Coordinates of C-alpha atoms in Angstrom, one line a residue:
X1 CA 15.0 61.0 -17.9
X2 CA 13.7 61.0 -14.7
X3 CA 15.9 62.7 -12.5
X4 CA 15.6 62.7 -9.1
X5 CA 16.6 66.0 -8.2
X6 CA 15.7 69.4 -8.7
X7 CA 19.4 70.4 -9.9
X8 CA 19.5 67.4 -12.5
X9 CA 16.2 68.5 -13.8
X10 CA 17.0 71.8 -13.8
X11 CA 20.5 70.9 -15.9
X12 CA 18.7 68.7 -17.9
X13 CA 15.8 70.9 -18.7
X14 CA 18.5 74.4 -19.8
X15 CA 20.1 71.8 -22.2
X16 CA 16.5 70.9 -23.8
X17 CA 16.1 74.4 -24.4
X18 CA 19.1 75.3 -25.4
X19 CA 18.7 72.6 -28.5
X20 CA 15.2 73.6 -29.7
X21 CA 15.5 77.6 -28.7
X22 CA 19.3 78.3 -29.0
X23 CA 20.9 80.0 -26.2
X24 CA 19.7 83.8 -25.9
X25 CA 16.2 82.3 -25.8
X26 CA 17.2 80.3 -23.1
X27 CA 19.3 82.8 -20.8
X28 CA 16.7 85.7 -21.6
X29 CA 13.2 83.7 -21.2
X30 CA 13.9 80.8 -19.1
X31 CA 17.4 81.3 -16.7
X32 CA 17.0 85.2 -16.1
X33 CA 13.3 84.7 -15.3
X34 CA 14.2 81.6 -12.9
X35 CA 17.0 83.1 -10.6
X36 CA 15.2 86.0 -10.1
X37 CA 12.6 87.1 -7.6
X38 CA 9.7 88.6 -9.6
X39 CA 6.3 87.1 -10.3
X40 CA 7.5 85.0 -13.4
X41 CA 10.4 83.1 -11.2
X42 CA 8.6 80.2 -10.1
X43 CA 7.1 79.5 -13.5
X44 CA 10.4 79.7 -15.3
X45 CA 12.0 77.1 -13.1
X46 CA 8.7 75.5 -13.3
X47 CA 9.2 75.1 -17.2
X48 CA 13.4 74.8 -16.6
X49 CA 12.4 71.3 -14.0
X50 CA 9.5 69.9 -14.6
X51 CA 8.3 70.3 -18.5
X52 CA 12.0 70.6 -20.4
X53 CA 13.9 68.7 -17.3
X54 CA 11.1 66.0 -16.9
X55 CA 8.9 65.4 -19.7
X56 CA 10.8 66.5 -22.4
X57 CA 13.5 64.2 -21.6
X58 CA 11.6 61.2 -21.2
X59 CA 12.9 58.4 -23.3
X60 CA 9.2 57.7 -24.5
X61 CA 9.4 60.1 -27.9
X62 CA 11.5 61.6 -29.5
X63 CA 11.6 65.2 -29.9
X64 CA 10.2 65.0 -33.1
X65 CA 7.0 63.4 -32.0
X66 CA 6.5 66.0 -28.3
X67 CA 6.7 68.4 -30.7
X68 CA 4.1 67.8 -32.9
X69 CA 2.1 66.5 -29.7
X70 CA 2.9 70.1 -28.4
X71 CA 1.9 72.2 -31.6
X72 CA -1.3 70.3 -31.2
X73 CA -2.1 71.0 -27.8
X74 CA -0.9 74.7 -28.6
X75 CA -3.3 75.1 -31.6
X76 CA -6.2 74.0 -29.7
X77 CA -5.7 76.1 -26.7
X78 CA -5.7 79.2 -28.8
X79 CA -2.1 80.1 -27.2
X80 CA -0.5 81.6 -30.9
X81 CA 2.5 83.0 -29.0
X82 CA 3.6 79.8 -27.7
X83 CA 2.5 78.1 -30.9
X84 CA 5.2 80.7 -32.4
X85 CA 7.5 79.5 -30.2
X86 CA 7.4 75.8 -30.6
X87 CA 7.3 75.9 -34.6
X88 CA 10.8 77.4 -34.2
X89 CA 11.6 74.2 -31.5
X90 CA 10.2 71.5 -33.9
X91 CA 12.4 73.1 -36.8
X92 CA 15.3 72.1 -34.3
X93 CA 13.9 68.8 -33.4
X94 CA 13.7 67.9 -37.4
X95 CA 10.3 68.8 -38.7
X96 CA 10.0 70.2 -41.5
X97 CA 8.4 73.6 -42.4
X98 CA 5.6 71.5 -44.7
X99 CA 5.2 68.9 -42.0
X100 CA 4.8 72.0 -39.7
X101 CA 2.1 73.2 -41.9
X102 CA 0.3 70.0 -42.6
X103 CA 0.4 69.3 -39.1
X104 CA -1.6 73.1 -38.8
X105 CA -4.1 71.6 -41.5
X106 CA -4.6 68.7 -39.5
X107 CA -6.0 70.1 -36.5
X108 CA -8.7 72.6 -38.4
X109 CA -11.2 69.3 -38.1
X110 CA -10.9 69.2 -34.5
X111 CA -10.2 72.8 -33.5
X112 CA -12.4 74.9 -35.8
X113 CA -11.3 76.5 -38.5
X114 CA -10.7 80.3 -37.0
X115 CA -8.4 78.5 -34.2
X116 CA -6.5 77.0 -36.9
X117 CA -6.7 79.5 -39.2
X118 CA -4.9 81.8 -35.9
X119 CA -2.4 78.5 -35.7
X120 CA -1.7 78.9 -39.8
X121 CA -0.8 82.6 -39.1
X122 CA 1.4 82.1 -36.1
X123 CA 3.4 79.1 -37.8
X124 CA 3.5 81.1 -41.2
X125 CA 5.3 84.3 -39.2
X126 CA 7.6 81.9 -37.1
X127 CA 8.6 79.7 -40.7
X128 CA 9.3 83.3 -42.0
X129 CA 11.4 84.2 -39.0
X130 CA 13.2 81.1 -39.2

């Protein structure tokens, strides 16, 4: 998708979330955050727009693929709570939790093994939680 305005991005982004996240997750972390006027505002609708509204709803991949491209990206950047949150989104978008895992055990090569040894724990907690 590559709408051309904010609103349709904005639309389009919520519904993106709402698929891989459920719908608390997306009122409490991404909607509450965007309409309001604290220092987290313009990131949420950052997010909401451009990365769920925009890139995530490119035709490109499938939702399958960005979100094994994202847990990657996630590992290797060392941010676990995000990584935690995006095992729980590729569950939605049809991974499974051993593809999940393997896909943990692929990165330790390229990461280092303590930064995927901290991705192993995170997705471990978030398969548990699931």
């Amino acid at each position: 998708m590559t709408s051309s305005g904010p609103g349709e991005r904005r639309a389009a982004g919520e519904q993106v979330v709402r698929e891989m996240f459920g719908e608390t997750f997306l009122r409490k972390n991404m909607v509450a955050p965007a309409e309001g006027t604290g220092p987290g505002a313009d990131m949420a609708r950052l997010a909401l727009e451009q990365c769920f509204g925009e890139v995530w709803s490119r035709p490109g991949l499938d939702r399958r693929s960005r979100s094994l491209v994202t847990l990657g990206v996630l590992m290797a950047l060392g941010h676990q709570w995000e990584v935690r949150n995006h095992v729980l989104g590729a569950l939605a978008n049809g991974l499974t939790s051993e593809e999940i895992l393997e896909a943990v055990l692929q990165t330790a090569p390229y990461i280092g093994l303590p930064a995927a040894g901290q991705a192993m724990t995170s997705a471990a907690r978030a398969l548990e939680e699931a």
